[in-house]
Tab-separated table of C-alpha atoms and ligand atoms in Angstrom:
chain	number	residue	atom	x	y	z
A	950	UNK	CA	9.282	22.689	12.429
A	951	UNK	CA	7.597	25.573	12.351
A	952	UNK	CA	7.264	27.082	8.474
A	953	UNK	CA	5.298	29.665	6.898
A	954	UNK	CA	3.121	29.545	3.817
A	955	UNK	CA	4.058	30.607	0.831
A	956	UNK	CA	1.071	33.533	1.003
A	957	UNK	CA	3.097	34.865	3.798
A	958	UNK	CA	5.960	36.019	1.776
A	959	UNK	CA	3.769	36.345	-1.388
A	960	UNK	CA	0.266	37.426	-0.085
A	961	UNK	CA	-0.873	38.244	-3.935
A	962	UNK	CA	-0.702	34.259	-4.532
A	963	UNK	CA	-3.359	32.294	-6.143
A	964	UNK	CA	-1.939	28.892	-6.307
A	965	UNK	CA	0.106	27.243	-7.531
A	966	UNK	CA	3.334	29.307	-7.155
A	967	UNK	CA	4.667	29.684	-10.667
A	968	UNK	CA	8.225	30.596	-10.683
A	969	UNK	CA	9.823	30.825	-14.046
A	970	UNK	CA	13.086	32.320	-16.251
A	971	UNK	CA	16.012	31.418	-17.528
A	972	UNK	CA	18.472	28.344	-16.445
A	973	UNK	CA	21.489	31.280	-16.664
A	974	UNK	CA	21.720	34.663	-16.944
A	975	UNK	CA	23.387	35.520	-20.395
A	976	UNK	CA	23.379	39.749	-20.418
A	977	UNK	CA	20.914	42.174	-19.195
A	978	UNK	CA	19.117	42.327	-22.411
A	979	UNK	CA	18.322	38.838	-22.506
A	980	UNK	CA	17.139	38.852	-18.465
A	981	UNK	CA	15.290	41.342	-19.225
A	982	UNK	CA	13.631	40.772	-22.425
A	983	UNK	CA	12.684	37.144	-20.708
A	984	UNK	CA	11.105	38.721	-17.756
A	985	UNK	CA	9.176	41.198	-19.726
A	986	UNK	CA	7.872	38.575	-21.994
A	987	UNK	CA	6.850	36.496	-18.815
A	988	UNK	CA	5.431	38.772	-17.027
A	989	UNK	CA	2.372	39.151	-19.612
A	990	UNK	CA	1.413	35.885	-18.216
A	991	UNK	CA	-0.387	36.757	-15.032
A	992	UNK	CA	0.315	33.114	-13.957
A	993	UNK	CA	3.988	33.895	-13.218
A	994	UNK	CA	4.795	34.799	-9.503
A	995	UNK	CA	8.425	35.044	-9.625
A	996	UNK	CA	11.275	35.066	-11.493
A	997	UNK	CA	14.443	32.457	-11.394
A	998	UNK	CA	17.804	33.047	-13.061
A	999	UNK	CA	21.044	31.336	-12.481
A	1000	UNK	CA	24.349	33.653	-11.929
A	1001	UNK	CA	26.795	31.208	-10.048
A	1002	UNK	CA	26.003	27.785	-12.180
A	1003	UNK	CA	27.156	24.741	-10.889
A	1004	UNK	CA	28.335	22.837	-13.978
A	1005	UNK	CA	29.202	18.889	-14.266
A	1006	UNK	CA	32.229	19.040	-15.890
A	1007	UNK	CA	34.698	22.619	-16.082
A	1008	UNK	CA	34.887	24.519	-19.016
A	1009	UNK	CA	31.297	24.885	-19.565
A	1010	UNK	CA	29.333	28.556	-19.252
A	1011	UNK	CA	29.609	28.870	-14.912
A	1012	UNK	CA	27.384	31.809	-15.190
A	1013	UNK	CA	28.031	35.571	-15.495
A	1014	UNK	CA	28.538	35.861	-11.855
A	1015	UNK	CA	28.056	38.724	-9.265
A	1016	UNK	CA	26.693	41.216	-11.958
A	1017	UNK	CA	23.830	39.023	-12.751
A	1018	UNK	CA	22.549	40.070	-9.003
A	1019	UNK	CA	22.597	43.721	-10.443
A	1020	UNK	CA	20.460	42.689	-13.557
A	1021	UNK	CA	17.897	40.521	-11.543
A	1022	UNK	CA	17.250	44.156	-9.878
A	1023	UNK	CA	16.873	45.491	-13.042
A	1024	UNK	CA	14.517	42.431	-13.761
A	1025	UNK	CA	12.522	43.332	-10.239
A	1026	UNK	CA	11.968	47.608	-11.050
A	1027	UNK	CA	10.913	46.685	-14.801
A	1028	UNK	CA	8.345	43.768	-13.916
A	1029	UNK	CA	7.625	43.525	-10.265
A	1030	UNK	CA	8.281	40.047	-9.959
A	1031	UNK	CA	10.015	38.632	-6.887
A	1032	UNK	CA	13.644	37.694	-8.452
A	1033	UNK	CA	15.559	34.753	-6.961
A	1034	UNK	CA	19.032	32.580	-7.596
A	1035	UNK	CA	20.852	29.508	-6.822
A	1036	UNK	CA	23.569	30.099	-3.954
A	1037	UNK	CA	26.234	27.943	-3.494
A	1038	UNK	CA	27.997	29.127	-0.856
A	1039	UNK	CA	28.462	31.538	2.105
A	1040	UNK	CA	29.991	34.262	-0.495
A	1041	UNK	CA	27.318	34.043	-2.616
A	1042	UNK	CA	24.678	34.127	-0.148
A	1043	UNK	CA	25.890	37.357	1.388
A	1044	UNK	CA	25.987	38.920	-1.903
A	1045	UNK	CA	22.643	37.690	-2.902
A	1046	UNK	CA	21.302	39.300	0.779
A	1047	UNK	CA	22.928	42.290	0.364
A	1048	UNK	CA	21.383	42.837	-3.009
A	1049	UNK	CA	17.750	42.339	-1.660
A	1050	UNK	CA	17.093	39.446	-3.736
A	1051	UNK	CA	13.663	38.004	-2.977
A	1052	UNK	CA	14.080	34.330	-3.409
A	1053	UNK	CA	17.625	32.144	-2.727
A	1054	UNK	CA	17.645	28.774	-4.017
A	1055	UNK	CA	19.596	25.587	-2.609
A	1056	UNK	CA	21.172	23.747	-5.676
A	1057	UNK	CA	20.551	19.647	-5.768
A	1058	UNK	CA	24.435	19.342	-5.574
A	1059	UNK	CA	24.729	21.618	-2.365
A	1060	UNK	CA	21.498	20.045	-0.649
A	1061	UNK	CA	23.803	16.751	-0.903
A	1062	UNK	CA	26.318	18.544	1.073
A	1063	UNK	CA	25.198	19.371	4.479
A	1064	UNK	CA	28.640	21.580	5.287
A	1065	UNK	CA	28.114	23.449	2.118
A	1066	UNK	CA	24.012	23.770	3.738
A	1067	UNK	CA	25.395	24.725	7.317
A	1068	UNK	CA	27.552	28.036	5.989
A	1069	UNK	CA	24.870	28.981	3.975
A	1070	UNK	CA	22.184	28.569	6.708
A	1071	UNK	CA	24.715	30.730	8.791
A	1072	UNK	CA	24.731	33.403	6.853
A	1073	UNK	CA	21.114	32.883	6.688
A	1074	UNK	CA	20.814	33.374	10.420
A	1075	UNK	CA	18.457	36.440	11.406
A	1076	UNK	CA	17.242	37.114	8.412
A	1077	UNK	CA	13.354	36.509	6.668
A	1078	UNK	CA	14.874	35.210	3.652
A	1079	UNK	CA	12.922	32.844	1.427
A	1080	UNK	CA	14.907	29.979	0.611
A	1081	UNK	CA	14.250	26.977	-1.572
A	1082	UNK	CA	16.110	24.103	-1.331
A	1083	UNK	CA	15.977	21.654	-4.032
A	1084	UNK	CA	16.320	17.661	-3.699
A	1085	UNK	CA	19.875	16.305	-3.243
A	1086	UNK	CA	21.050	14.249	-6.074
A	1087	UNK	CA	20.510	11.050	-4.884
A	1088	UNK	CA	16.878	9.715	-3.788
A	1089	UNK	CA	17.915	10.344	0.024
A	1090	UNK	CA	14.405	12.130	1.716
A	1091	UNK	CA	16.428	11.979	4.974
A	1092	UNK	CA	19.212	14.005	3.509
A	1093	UNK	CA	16.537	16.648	2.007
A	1094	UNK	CA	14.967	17.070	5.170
A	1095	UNK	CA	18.358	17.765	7.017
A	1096	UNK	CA	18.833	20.659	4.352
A	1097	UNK	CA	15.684	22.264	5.614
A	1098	UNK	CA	16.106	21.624	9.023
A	1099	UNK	CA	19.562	23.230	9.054
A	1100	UNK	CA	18.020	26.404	7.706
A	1101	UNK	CA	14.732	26.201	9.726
A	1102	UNK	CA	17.574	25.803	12.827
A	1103	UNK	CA	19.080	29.258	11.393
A	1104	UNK	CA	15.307	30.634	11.700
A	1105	UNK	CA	14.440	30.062	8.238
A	1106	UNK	CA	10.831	29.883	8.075
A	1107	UNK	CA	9.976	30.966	4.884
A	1108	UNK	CA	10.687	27.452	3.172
A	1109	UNK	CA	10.225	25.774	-0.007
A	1110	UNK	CA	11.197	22.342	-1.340
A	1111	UNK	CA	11.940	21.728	-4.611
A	1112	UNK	CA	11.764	17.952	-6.397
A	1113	UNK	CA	13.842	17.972	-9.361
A	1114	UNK	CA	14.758	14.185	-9.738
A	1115	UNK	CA	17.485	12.069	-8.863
A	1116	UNK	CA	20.392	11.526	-11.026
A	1117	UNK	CA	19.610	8.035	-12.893
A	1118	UNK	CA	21.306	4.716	-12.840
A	1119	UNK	CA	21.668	3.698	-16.330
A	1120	UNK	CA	19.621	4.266	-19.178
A	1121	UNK	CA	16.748	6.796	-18.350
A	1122	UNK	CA	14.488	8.347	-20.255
A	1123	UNK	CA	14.504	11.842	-18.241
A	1124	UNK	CA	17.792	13.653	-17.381
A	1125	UNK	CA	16.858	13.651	-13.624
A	1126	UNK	CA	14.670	10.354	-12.474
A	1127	UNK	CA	11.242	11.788	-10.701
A	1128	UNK	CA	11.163	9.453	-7.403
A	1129	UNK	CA	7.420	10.919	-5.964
A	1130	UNK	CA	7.824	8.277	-3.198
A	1131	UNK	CA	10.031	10.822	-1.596
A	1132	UNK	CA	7.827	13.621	-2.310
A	1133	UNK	CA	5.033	11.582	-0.707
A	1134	UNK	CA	7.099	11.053	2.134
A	1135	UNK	CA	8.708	14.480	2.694
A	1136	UNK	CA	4.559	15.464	3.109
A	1137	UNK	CA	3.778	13.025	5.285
A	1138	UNK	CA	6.813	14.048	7.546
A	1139	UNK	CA	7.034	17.960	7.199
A	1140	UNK	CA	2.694	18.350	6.096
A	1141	UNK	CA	3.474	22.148	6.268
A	1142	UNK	CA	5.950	22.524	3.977
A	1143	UNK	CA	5.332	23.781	0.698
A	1144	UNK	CA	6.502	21.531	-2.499
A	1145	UNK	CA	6.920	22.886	-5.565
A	1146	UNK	CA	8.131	20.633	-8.916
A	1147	UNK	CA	11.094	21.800	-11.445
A	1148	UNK	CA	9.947	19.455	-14.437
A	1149	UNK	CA	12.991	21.465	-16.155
A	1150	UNK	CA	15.673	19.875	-14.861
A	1151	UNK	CA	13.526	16.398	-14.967
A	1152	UNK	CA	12.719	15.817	-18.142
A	1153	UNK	CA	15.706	17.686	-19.622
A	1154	UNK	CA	14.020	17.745	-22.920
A	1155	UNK	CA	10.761	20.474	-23.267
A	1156	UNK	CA	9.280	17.660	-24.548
A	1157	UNK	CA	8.293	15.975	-20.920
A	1158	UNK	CA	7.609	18.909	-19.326
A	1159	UNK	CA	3.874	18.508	-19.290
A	1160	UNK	CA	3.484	15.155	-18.049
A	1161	UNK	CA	5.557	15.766	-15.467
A	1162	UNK	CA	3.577	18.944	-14.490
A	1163	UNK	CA	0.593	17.413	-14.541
A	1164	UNK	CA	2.120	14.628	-12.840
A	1165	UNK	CA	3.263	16.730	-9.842
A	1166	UNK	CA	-0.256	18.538	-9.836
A	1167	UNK	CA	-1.861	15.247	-9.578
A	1168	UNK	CA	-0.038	14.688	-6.522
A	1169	UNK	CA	-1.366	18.505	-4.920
A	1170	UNK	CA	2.232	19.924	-5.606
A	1171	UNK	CA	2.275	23.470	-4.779
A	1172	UNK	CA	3.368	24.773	-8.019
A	1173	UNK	CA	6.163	24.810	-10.462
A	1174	UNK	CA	9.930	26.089	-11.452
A	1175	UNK	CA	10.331	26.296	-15.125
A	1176	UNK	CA	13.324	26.906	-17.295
A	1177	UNK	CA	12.336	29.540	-19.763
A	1178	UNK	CA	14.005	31.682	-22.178
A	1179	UNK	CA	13.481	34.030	-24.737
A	1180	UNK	CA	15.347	32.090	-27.322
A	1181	UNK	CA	16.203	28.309	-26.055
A	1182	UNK	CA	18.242	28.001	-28.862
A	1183	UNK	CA	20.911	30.124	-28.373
A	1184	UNK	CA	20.985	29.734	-24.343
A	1185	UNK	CA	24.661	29.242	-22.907
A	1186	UNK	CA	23.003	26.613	-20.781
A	1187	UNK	CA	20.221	23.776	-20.769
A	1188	UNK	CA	19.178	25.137	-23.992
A	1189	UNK	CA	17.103	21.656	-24.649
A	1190	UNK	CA	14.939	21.742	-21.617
A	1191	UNK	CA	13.773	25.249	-21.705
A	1192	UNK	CA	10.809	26.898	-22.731
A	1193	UNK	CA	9.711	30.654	-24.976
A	1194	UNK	CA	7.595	32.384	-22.591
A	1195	UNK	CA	5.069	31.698	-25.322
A	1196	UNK	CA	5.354	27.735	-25.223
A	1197	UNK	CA	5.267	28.298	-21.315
A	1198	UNK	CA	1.873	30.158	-21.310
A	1199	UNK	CA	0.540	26.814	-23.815
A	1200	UNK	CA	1.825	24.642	-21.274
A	1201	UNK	CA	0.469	25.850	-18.639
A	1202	UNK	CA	-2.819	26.298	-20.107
A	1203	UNK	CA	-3.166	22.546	-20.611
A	1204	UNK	CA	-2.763	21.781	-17.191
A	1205	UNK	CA	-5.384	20.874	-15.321
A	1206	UNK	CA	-5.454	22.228	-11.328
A	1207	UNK	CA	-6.670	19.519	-9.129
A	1208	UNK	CA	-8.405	20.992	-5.901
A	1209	UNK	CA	-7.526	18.927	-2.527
A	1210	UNK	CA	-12.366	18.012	-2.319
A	1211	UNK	CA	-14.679	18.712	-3.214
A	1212	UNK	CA	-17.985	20.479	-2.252
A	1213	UNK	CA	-20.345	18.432	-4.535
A	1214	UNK	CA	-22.294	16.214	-1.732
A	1215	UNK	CA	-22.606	13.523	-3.987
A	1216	UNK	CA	-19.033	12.964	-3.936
A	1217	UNK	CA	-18.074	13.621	-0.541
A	1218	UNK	CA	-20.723	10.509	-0.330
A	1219	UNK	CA	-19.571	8.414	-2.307
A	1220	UNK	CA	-15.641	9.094	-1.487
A	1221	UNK	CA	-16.930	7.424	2.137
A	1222	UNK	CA	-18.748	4.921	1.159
A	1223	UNK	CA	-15.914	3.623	-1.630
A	1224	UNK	CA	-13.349	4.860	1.870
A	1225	UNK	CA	-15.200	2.316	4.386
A	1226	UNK	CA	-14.798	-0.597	1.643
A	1227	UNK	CA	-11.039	0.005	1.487
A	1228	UNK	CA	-10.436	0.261	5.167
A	1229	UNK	CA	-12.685	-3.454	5.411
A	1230	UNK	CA	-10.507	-4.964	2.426
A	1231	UNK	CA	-7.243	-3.628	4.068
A	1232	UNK	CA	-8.444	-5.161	7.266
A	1233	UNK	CA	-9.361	-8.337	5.251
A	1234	UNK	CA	-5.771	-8.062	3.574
A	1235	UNK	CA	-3.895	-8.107	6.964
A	1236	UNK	CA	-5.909	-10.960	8.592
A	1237	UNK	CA	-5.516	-12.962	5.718
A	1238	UNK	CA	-1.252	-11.985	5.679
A	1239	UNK	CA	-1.415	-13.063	9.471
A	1240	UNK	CA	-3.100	-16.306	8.683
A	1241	UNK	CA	0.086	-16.909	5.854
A	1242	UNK	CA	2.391	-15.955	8.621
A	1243	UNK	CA	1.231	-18.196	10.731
A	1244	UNK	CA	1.494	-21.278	8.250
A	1245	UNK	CA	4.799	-20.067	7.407
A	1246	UNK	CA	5.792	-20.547	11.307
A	1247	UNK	CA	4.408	-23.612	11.296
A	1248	UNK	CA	6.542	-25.014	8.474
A	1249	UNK	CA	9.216	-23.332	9.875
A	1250	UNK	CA	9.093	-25.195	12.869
A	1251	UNK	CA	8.797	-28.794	10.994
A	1252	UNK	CA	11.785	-27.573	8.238
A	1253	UNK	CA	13.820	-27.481	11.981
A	1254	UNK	CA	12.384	-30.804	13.178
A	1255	UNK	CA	13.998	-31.778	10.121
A	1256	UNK	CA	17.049	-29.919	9.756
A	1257	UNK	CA	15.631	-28.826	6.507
A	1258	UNK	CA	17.275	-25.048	5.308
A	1259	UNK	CA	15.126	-22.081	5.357
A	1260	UNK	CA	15.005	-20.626	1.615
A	1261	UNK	CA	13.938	-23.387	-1.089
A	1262	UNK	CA	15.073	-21.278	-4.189
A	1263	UNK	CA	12.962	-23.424	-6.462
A	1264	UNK	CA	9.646	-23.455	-4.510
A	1265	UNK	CA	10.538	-19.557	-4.488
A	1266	UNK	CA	10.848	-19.075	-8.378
A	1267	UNK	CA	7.917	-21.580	-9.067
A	1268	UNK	CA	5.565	-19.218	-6.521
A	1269	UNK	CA	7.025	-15.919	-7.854
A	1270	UNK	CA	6.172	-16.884	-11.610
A	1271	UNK	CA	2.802	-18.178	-10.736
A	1272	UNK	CA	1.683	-15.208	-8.317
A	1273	UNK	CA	2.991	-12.759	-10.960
A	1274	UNK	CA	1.091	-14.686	-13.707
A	1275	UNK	CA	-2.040	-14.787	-11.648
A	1276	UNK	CA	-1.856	-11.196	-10.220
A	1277	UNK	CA	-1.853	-9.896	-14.306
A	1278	UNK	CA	-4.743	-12.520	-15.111
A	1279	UNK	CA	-6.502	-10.087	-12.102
A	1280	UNK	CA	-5.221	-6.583	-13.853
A	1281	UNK	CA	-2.406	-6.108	-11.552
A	1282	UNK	CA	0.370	-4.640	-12.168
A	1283	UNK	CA	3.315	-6.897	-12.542
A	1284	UNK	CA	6.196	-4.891	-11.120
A	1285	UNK	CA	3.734	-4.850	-8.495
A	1286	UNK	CA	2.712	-8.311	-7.306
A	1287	UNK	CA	6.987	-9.112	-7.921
A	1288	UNK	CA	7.763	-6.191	-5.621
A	1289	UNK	CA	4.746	-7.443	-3.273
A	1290	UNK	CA	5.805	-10.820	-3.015
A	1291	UNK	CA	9.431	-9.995	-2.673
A	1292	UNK	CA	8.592	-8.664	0.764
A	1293	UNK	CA	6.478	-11.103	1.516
A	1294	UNK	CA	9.045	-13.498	0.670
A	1295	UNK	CA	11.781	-11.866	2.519
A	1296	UNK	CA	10.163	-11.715	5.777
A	1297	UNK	CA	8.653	-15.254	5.399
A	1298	UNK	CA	12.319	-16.569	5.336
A	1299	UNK	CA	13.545	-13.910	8.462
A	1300	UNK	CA	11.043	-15.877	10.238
A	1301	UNK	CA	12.105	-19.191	9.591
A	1302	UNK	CA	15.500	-18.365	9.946
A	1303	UNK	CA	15.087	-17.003	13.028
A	1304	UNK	CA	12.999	-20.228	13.874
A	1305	UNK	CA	15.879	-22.562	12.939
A	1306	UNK	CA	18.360	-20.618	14.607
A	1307	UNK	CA	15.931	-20.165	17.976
A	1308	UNK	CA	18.181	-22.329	21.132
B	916	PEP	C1	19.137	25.181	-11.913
B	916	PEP	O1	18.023	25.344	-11.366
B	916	PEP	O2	19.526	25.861	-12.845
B	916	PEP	C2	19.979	24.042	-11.485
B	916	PEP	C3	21.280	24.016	-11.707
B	916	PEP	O3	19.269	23.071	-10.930
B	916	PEP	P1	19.677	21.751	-10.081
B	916	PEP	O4	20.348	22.214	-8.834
B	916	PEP	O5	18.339	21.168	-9.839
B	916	PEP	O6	20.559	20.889	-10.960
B	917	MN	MN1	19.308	24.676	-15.601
């Protein structure tokens, strides 16, 4: 896929791409007033606000709507930020084009939908727009990827992807579960594609938003989409999740950049020498994993001399408890050596089944 960087749409960057305002637009008075008071902060880069908001449940502020394109122009001429919103649909999308808006952005619920992705992408069709499409709501990288693919299909180069967490099972402690497994993935399969974090819609409370900033700059994220507002309190919409322009600015002065090396000779050193022990203990790992394997064969082979059944539940639960028990004696995690040993587990008794059931 071929897709641009963000300094080709936005050649003033300086990394990370801040992109920040308020969850909805309210009036022009209040869009305004935000993106005046944000724009002090020379670390903002663009400017979000919702017009067409997709809500849960009916009844609840759906935005102000098609005149909230008008005010985001406003927004551009009295700040010179880039302006952006969420579309939703093929109507939406052609008004947001034929207002010049800088920035569209691909709700979590549309991403999930990949007609509601295919109109939009051909409206898209011909144009340099820059569109950012957020995760769908469920943990599904494949699903994310066809979003972008349907746009960069359209010609769409001038992509973004957006992690803004997956709607939780149960209790959670954010509104949106982060799942960076998927962001890791979604760089390992598209490494040109920009990622950006909305710790916003995350944490759902202002109080997370900086460990899951730093979080997601930890991880080389390209920057960030924050909810921010010139009063939180009285916002029609996720009033508890965003930020004064003010608190913003203190936020993001307590993150700390990480840079993908570093120059210092001394480190690049010692990052290969500590690099060449890993790659001999991962080599030890898997020799010593085939030599289990192969012991698990073999008493797969004599459980079928003896008609004996593949999975022994209680030689299962005695080894789980003692390998988790041993693993934390050793400073490993437990979730870790149970998730470990799960696989190892599971595959151990594919191959004996497979053994018993063999002709
Ligand atoms: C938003 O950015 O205001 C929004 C509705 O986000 P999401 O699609 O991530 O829920
Ligand atoms: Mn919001």
């Amino acid at each position: 896929m071929e897709i641009n960087p963000i300094k080709h749409w936005l050649p003033n960057i300086d990394n990370p791409l801040l992109i920040a305002g308020p969850c909805s637009l309210e009036s022009e008075e209040q869009a305004v007033e935000t993106a005046r008071m944000l724009v002090k902060d020379k670390r903002v880069f663009a400017y979000r606000g919702g017009v067409w908001k997709p809500r849960t449940r009916p009844g609840s502020f759906e935005g102000v709507g098609s005149i909230g394109l008008e005010w985001l122009k406003t927004v551009r001429q009295e700040t010179g930020l880039p302006v952006g919103t969420e579309v939703a649909n093929a109507q939406h999308t052609e008004e947001a084009l034929n207002a010049g808006l800088d920035i569209l952005w691909i709700g979590a619920r549309s991403t999930a939908s990949p007609f509601v992705v295919q109109e939009i992408a051909d409206v898209l069709k011909g144009t340099d727009a820059v569109v950012m499409v957020k995760n769908p709501v469920n943990p599904d990288v494949q699903l994310w990827i066809g979003a972008l693919e349907r746009l960069n299909r359209a010609g769409i180069k001038n992509l973004v992807a957006i992690h803004r967490g997956y709607t939780p099972f149960g209790e959670s402690q954010y509104r949106n579960q982060p799942n960076w497994k998927t962001v890791i993935e979604l760089r390992r399969l598209m490494p040109n594609l920009p990622v950006i974090c909305d710790p916003s819609h995350i944490g759902g409370k202002r109080e997370y938003l900086y460990e899951i900033s730093q979080k997601a700059f930890d991880l080389g994220l390209d920057g960030l989409m924050v909810e921010s507002h010139r009063d939180p309190s009285c916002a029609l919409s996720d009033k508890n999740q965003q930020l004064t322009p003010a608190d913003l600015a203190k936020l993001l002065d307590k993150l700390v950049i990480r840079q993908q090396g570093s120059p210092n000779s001394e480190f690049v050193n010692q990052l290969e020498y500590l690099r060449n022990r890993i790659d001999a203990i991962d080599t030890d790992l898997l020799e010593t994993l085939a030599a289990r394997m192969e012991i698990v064969r073999k008493i797969g082979q004599y459980k079928k001399e003896n008609n004996v059944m593949a999975l022994q539940i209680n030689r299962w639960t005695e080894l789980i408890g003692k390998r988790v028990a041993l693993g934390e004696k050793l400073n490993i995690d437990k979730t870790f050596t149970k998730i470990l040993f799960q696989l190892i587990h599971e595959d151990s008794v594919r191959m004996q089944t497979e053994i018993l059931d063999e002709e």
